[in-house]
Protein backbone atom coordinates (compact mmCIF):
# COMPACT_ATOMS: atom_id res chain seq x y z
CA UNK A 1 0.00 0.00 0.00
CA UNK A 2 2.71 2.25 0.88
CA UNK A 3 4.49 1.59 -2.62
CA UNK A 4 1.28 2.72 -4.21
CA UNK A 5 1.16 5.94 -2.38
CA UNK A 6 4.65 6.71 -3.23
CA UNK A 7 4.12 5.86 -6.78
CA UNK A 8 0.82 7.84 -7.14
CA UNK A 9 2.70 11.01 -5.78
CA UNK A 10 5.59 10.38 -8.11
CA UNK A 11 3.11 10.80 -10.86
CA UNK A 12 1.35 13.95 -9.41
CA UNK A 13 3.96 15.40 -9.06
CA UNK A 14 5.62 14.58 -12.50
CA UNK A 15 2.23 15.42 -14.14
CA UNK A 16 2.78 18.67 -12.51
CA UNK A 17 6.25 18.95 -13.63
CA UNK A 18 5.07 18.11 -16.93
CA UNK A 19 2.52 20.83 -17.21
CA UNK A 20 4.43 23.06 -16.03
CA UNK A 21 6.85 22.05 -18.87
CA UNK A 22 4.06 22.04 -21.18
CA UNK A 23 3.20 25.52 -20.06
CA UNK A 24 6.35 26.68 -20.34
CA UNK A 25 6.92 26.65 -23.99
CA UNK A 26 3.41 27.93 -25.11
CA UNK A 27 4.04 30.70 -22.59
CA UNK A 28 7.62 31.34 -24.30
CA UNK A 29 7.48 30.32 -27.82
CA UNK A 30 4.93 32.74 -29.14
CA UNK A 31 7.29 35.48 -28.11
CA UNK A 32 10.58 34.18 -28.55
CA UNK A 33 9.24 33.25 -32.59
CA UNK A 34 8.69 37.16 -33.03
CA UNK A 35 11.33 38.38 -31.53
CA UNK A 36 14.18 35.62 -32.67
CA UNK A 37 12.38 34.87 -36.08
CA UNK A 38 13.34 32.31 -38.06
CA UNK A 39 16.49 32.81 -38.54
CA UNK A 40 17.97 33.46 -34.73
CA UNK A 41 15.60 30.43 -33.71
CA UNK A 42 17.50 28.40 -36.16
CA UNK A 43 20.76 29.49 -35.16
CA UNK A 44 20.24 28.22 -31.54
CA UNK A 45 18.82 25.06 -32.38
CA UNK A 46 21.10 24.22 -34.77
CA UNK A 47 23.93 24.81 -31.86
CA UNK A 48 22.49 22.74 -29.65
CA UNK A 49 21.95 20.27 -32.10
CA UNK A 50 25.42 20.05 -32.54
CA UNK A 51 26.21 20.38 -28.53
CA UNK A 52 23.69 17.50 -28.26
CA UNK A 53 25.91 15.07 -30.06
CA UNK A 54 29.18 15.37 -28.05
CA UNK A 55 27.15 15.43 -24.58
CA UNK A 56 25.96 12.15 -25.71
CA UNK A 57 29.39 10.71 -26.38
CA UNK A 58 30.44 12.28 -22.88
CA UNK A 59 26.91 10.75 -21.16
CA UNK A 60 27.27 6.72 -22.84
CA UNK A 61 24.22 6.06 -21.56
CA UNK A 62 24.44 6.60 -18.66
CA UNK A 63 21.52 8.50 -17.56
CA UNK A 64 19.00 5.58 -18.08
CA UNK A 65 21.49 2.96 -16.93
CA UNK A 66 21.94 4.64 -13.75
CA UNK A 67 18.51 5.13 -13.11
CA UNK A 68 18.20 0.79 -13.47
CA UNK A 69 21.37 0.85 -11.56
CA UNK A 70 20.79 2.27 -8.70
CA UNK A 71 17.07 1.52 -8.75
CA UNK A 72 17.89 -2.22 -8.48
CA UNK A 73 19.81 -1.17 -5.07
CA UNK A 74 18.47 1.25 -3.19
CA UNK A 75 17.70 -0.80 0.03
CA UNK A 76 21.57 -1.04 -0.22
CA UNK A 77 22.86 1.94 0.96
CA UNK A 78 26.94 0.61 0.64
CA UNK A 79 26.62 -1.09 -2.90
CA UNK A 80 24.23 2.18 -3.69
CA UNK A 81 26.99 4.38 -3.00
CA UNK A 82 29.64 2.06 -4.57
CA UNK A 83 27.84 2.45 -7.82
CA UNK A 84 26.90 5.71 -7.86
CA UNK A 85 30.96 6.28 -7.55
CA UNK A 86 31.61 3.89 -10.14
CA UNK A 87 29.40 5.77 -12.25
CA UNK A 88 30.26 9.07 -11.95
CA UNK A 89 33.98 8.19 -12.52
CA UNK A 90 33.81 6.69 -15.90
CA UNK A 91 30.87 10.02 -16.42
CA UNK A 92 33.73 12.37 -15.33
CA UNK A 93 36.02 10.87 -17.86
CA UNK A 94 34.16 10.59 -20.86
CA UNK A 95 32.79 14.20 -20.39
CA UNK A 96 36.60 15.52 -20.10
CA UNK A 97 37.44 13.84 -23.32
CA UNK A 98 33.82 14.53 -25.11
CA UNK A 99 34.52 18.33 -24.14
CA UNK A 100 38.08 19.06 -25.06
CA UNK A 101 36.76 17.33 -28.51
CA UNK A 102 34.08 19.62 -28.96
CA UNK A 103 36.33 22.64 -28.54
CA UNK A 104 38.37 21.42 -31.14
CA UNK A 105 35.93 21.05 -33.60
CA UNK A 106 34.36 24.60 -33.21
CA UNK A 107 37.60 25.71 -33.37
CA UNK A 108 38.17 24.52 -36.62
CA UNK A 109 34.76 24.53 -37.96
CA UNK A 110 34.56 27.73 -40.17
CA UNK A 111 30.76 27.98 -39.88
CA UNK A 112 31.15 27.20 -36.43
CA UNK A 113 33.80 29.37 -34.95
CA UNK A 114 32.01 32.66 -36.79
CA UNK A 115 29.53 32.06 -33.98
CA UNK A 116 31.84 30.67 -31.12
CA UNK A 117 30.53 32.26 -28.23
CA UNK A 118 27.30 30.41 -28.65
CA UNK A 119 28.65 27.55 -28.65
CA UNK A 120 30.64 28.25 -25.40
CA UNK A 121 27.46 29.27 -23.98
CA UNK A 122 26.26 25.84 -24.50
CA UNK A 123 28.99 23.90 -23.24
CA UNK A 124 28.47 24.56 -19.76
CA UNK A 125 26.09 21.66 -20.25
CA UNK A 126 28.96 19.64 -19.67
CA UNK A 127 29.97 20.49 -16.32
CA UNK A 128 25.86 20.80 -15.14
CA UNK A 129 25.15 17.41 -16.47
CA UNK A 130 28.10 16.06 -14.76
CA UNK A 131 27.34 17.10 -11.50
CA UNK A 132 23.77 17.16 -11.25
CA UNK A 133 23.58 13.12 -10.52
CA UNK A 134 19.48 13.78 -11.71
CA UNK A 135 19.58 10.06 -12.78
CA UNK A 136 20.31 8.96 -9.15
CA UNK A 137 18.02 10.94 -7.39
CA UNK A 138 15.26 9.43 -10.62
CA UNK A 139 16.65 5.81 -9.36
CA UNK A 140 15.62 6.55 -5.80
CA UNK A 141 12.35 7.85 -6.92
CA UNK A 142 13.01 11.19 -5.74
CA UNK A 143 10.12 13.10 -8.34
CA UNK A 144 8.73 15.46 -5.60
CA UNK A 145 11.93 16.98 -4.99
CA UNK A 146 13.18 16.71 -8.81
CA UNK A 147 9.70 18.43 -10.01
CA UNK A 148 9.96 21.42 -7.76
CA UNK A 149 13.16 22.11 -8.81
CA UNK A 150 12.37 21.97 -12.18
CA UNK A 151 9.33 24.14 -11.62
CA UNK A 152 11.62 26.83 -9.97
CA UNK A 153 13.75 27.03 -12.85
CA UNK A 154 11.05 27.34 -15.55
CA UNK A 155 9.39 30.11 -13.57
CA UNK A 156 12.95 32.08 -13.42
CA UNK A 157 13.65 31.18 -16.89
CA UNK A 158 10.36 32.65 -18.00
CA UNK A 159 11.15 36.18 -16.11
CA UNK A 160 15.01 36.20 -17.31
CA UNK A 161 13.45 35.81 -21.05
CA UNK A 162 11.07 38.32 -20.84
CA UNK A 163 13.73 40.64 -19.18
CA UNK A 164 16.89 39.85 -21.28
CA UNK A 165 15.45 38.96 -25.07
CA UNK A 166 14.17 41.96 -26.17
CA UNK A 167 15.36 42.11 -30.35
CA UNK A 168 16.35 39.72 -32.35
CA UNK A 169 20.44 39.88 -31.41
CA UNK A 170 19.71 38.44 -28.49
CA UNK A 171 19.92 34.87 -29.62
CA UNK A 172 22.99 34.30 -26.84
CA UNK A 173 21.16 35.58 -24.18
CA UNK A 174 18.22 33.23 -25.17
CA UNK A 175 21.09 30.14 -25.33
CA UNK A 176 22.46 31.06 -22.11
CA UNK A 177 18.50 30.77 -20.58
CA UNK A 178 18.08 27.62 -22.02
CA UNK A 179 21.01 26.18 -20.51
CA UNK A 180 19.84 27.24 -17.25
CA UNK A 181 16.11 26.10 -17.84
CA UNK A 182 17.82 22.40 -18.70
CA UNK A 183 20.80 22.04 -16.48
CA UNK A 184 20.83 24.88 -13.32
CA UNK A 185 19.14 22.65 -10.90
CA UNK A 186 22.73 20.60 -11.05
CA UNK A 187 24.20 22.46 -7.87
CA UNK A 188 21.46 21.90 -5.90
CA UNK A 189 21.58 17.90 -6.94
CA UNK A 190 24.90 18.10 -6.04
CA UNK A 191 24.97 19.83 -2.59
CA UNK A 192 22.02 16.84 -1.98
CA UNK A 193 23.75 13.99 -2.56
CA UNK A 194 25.10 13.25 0.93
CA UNK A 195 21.77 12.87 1.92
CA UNK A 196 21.48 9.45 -0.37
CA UNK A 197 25.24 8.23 -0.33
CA UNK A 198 27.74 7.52 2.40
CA UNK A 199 30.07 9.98 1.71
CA UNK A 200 32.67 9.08 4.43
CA UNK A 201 33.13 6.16 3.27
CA UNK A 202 34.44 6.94 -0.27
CA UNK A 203 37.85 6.03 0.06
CA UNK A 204 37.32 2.91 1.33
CA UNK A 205 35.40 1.50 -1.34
CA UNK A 206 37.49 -1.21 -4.02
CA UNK A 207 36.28 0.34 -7.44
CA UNK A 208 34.93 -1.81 -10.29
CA UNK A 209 34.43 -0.05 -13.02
CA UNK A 210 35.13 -2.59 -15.77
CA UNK A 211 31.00 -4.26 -14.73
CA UNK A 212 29.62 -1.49 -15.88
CA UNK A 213 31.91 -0.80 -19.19
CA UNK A 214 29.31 -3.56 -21.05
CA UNK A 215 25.99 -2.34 -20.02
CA UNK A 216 26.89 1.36 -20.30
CA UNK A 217 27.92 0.94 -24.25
CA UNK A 218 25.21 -0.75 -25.22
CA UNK A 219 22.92 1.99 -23.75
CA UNK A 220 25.39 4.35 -25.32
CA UNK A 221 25.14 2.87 -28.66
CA UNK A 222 21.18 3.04 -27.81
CA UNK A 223 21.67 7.10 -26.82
CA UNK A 224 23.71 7.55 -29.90
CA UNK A 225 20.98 6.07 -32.46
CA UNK A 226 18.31 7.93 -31.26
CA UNK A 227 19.94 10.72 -31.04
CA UNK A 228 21.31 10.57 -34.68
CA UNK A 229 17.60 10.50 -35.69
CA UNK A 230 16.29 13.14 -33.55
CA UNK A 231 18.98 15.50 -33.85
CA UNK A 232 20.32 14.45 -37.57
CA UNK A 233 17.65 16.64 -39.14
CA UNK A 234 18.35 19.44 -37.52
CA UNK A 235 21.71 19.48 -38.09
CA UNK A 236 21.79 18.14 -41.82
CA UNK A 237 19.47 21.06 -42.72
CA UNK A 238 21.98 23.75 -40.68
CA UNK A 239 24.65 22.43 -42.98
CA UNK A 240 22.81 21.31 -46.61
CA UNK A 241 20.21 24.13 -46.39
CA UNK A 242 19.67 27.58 -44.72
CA UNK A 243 18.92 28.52 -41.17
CA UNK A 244 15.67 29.61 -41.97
CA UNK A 245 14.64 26.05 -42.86
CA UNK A 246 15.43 24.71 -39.71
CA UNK A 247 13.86 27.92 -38.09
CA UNK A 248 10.40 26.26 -39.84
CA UNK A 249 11.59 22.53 -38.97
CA UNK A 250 12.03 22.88 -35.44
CA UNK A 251 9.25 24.94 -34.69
CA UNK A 252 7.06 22.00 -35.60
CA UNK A 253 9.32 19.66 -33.94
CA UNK A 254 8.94 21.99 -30.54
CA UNK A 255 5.31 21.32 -31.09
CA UNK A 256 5.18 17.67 -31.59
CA UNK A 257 7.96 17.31 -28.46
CA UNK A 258 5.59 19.00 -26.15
CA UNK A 259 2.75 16.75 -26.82
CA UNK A 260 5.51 13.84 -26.61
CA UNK A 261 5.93 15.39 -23.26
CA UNK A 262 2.95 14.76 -21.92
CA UNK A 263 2.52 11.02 -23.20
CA UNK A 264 5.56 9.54 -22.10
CA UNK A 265 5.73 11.78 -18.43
CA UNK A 266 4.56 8.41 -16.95
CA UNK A 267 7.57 6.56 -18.64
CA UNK A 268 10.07 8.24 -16.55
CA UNK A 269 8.14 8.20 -12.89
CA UNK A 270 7.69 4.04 -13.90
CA UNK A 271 11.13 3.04 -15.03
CA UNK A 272 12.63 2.87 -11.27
CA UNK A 273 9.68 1.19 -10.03
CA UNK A 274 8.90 -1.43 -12.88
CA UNK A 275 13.28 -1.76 -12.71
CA UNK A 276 12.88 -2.87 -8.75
CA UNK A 277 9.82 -5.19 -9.26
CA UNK A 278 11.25 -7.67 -11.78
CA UNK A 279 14.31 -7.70 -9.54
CA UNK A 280 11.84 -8.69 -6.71
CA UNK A 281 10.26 -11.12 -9.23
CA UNK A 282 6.71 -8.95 -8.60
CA UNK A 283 5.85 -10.11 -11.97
CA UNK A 284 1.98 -9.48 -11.42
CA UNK A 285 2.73 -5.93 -10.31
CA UNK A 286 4.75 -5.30 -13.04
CA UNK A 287 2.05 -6.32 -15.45
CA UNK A 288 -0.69 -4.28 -13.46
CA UNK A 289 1.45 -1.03 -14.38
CA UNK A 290 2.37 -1.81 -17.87
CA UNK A 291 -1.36 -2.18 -18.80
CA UNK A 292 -2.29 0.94 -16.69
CA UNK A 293 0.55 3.08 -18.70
CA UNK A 294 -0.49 1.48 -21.99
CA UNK A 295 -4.39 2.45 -21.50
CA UNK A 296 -2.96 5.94 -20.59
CA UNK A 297 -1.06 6.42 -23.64
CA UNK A 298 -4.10 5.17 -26.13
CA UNK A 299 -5.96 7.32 -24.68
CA UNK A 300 -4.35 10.40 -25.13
CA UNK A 301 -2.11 10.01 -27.94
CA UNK A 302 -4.31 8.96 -30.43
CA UNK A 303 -6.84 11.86 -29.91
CA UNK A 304 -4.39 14.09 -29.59
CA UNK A 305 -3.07 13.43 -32.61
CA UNK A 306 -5.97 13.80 -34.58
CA UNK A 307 -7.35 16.58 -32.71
CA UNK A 308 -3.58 18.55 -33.60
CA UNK A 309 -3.44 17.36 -37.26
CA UNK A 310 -6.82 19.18 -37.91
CA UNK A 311 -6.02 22.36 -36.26
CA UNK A 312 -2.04 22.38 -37.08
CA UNK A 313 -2.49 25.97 -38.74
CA UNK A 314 -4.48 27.29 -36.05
CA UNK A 315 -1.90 25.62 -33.48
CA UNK A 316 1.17 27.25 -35.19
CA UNK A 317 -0.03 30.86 -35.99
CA UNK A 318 -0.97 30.56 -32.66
CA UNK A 319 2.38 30.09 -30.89
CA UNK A 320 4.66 31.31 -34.23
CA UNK A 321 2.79 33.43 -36.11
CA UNK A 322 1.89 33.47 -40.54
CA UNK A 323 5.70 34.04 -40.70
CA UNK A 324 6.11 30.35 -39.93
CA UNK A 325 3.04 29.17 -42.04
CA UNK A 326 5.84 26.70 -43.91
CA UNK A 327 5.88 24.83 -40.26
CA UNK A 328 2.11 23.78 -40.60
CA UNK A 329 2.98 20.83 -43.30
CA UNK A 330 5.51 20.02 -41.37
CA UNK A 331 3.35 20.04 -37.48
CA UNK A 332 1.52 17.79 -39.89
CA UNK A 333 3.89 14.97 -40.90
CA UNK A 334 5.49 14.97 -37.23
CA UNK A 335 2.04 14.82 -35.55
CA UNK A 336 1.88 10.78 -36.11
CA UNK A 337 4.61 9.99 -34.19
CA UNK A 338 3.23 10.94 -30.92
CA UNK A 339 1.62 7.88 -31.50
CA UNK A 340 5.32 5.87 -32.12
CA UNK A 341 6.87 7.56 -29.99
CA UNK A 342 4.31 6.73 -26.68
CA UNK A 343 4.04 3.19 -27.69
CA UNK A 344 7.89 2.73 -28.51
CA UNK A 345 8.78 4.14 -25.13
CA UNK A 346 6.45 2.26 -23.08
CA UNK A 347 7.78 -1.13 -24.82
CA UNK A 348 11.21 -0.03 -24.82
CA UNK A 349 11.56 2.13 -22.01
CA UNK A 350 8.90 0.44 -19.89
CA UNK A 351 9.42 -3.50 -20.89
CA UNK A 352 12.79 -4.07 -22.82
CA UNK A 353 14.87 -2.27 -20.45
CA UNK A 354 13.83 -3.27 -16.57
CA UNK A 355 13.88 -6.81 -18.89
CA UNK A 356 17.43 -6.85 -19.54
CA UNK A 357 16.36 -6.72 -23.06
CA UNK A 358 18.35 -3.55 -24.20
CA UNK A 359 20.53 -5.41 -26.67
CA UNK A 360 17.69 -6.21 -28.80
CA UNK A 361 16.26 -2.50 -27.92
CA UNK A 362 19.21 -1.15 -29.42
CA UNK A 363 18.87 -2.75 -32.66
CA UNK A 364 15.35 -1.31 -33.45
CA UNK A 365 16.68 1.77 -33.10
CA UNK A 366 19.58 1.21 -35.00
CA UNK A 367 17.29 0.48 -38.08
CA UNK A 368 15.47 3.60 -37.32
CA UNK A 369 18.24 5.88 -37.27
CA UNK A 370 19.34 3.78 -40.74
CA UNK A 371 15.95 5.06 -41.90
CA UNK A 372 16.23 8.71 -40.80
CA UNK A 373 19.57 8.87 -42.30
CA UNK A 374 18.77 7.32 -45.94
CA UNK A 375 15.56 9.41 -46.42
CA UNK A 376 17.45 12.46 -45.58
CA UNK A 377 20.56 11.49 -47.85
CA UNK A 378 17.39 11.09 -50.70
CA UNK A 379 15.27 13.87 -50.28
CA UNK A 380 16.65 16.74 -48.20
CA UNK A 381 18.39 18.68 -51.79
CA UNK A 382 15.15 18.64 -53.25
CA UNK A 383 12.34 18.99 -50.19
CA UNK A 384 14.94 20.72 -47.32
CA UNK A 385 12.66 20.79 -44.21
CA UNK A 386 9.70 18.49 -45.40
CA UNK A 387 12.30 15.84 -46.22
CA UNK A 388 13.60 15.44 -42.22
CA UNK A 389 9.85 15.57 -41.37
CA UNK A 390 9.28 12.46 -43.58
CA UNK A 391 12.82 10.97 -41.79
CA UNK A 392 11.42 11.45 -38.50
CA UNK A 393 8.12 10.08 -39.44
CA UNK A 394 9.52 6.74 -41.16
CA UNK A 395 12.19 6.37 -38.86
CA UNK A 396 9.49 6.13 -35.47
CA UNK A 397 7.27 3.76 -37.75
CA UNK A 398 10.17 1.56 -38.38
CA UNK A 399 11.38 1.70 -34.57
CA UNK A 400 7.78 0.72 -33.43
CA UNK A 401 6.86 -2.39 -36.14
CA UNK A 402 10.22 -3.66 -34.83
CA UNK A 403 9.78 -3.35 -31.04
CA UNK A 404 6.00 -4.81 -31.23
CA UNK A 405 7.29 -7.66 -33.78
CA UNK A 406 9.95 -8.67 -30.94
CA UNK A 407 7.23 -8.31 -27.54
CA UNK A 408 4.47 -9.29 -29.38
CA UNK A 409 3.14 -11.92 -26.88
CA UNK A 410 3.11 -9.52 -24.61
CA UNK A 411 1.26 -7.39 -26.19
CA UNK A 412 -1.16 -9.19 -27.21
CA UNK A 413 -1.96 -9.86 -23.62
CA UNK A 414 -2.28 -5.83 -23.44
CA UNK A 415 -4.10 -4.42 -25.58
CA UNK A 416 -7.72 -4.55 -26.22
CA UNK A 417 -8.42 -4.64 -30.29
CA UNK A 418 -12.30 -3.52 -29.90
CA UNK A 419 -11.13 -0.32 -27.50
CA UNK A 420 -8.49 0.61 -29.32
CA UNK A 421 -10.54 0.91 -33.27
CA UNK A 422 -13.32 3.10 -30.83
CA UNK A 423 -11.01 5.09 -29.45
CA UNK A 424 -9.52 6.04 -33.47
CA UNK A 425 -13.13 6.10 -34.71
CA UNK A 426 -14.27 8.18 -32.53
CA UNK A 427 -11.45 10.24 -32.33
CA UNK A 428 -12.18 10.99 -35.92
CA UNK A 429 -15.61 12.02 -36.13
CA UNK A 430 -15.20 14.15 -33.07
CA UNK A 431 -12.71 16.15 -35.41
CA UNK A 432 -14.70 16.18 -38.01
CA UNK A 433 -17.68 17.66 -36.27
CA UNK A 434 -15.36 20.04 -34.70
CA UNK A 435 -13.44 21.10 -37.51
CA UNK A 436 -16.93 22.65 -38.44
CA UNK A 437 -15.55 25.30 -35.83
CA UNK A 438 -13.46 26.47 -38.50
CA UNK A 439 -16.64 28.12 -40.53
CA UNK A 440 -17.23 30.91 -37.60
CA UNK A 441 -14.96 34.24 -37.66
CA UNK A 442 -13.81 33.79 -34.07
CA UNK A 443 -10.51 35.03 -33.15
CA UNK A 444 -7.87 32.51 -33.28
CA UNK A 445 -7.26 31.35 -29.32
CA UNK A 446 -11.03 31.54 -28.73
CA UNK A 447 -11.25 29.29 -31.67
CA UNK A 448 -8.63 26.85 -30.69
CA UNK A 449 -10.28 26.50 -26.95
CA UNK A 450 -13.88 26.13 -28.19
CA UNK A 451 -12.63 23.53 -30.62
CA UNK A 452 -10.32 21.49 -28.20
CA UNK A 453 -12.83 21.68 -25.16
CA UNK A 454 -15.99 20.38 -27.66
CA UNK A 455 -13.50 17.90 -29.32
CA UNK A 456 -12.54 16.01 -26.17
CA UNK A 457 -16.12 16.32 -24.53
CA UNK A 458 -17.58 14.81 -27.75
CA UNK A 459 -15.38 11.97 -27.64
CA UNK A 460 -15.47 11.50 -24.18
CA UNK A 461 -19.58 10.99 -24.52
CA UNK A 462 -18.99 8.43 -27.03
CA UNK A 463 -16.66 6.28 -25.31
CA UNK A 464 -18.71 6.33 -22.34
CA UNK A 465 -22.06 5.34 -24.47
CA UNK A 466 -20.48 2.73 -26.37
CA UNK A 467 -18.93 1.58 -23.10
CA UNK A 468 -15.46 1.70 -24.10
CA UNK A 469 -13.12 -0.94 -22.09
CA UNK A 470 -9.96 1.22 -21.35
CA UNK A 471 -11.71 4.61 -20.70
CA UNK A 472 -14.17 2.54 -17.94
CA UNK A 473 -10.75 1.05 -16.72
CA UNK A 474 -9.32 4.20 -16.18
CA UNK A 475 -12.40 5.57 -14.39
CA UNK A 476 -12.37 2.72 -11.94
CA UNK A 477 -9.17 2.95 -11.16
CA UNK A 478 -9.78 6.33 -10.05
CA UNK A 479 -13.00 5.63 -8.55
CA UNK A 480 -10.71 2.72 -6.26
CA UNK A 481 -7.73 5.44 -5.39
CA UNK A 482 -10.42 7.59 -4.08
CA UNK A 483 -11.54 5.11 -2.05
CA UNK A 484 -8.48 4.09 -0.77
């Protein structure tokens, strides 16, 4: 009983986190668009892009294996703090060598170096990763304390932005916000961690590093795939086609990420838990949660989806305004992988890796990242942004017929057929009758709330009158937390 607790207030308080992350961007992005346009947007994104791939050589992994790590020992408070050491040494190595590489290759990087003092900005992601040991403090389950720090910082971020971008030179200052926004709750991790591990006791541990040299490359080889094809497009447009391009690409992509955001928030609060009960062989526990997180994500995705598809022009002159109207194709093509990418997180994320299974994890995500790459080799000369939307799109499709082919058994055990074709169906003609919404001259935002608040009470009728399985599932297991 007292697990559940602790789990339902790690997910109230991530769903708050998430919101609040939600929030944050739909607060920002509307005025950071303007202000930035598409060219100083595209700038910064393309820089992190790049920063993104040698903080992934510098993190192998290690995030998520820590998080099963230390998970799988936290009633252990000497082999806890043995690992977490372990960890953080070969972390402290990897980011030394990542980072003096990076400098050289801005340094030499004509296209690069013209704009060096971004990208010096950005590296202080290296030393706040690092330290900030987030992955333990996820492993120990620690989401209350890990959501109000991140709440903190999006609330400061949001006042620094409004104070400090003011015209469309301030790009930097922008960078410099986002790096705090990401990374400044590191010090605070830091100053925490005696709290978790014995400290004193340090020196007295025998190091073995060399356990954890397998496990960590696989999940770095996993890291690096899926980063290739989430960050490839950005960065192969930056280089093959103009700034302005990516300006339109990503502002989709920031779209499509923040609905991501709120289908997979569960996946993170889950991973520690469902990591501890198959090493307590609580195999029908584990099950129980699976099938609760897989109802949650049908749910919502799919709707969503639709609902965003629809109204993807009214979404993005919303939050970017007609001079991004090339992004709406693009919001678009991305929209569908919502879809992937909540199912291909809850089997990978969820089931492959508290199973030990990451080997074959990696592999569907090699083949994705195979498929991101060739489609963008094909098509990016001739259709620049639209082609890495297409990538993206293909590449997700490929990673999730893979990952269902290999767990199939399980779920087929999962899922409910009859819910699941309702759920579409009536997902659909709710936007249809919606999209009718379209036909008055209300302002924009008015138009956009009418249409989202009739959209989800529509569907929400019909699933109830046609007695759909997951939607009454979810209701009772409300209806029996209440209780409790």
């Amino acid at each position: 009983m007292e697990d559940n607790k602790t789990l339902k207030k790690n997910i109230i308080m991530n769903s708050i986190s998430s919101f609040i992350t939600l929030l944050y961007p739909i607060i920002t992005f509307p005025y950071i668009s303007r202000i930035l346009l598409p060219n100083g947007i595209g700038k910064v994104n393309f820089a992190i892009s790049i920063t993104t791939y040698f903080i992934m050589f510098a993190q192998l992994g290690i995030p998520l294996y820590g998080i099963r790590a230390c998970s799988e020992l936290r009633n252990d408070k000497t082999k806890l703090t043995k690992t977490v050491l372990e960890i953080f040494l070969i972390y402290s190595i990897t980011t030394i060598v990542s980072f003096v590489l990076y400098l050289f290759f801005i340094s030499n990087v004509k296209k690069l170096y013209l704009d060096r003092e971004l990208y010096i900005i950005l590296s202080m992601l290296f030393l706040l990763n690092l330290i900030g040991f987030e992955w333990l403090f996820k492993a120990l389950e620690k989401y209350d304390f890990i959501s109000k720090i991140s709440i903190f910082l999006k609330i400061i971020s949001l006042i620094l932005i409004l104070f400090f971008v003011k015209n469309k030179e301030d790009y930097k200052k922008y960078a410099a916000i986002v790096v705090f926004s990401t990374s400044g709750g590191a010090l605070i991790y830091f100053l925490e961690l005696r709290k978790y591990i014995e400290l004193t006791s340090i020196t007295k541990i025998k190091l073995e590093l060399e356990k954890h040299i397998k496990p960590i490359f696989t999940f770095f080889l996993m890291a690096t795939t899926i980063t290739l094809y989430t960050n490839l497009d950005t960065m192969l447009l930056g280089f093959f086609s103009t700034e302005e391009e990516v300006g339109f690409y990503v502002t989709a992509l920031k779209i499509k990420n923040i609905l991501v955001t709120i289908i997979t928030s569960f996946g993170a609060v889950l991973l520690p838990r469902l990591s501890y009960y198959i090493t307590q062989k609580k195999i029908r526990d584990y099950r129980r949660i699976i099938k609760q997180s897989l109802n949650y994500i049908l749910i919502i995705s799919i709707p969503v989806t639709i609902y965003f598809i629809l109204f993807s022009k009214l979404t993005i002159l919303i939050l970017a305004g007609e001079a991004y109207f090339k992004s709406i194709l693009l919001m678009q093509v991305l929209l569908p992988t919502v879809i992937c990418i909540g199912l291909t997180n809850l089997i990978g994320i969820q089931i492959m890796v508290p199973m030990h299974l990451e080997k074959k994890l990696l592999m569907t995500v090699i083949f994705g990242a195979i498929t991101d790459l060739i489609i963008n080799i094909l098509l990016i000369s001739s259709l620049a942004s639209l082609a890495s939307a297409i990538a993206t799109l293909l590449a997700e499709i490929v990673v999730l017929i893979l990952q269902v082919s290999i767990m199939k058994n399980m779920i087929k055990r999962l899922i409910d057929r009859k819910a699941l074709i309702q759920i579409i169906v009536f997902s659909t003609i709710s936007g249809l009758i919606v999209n009718n919404i379209k036909l008055f001259t209300f302002n924009y935002i008015i138009q956009f709330i009418l249409s989202g608040i009739t959209f989800f009470l529509i569907l929400l009728f019909l699933l109830l009158i046609f007695k759909n399985s997951i939607i009454l599932e979810i209701l009772k297991i409300k209806e029996l937390n209440k209780n409790s």
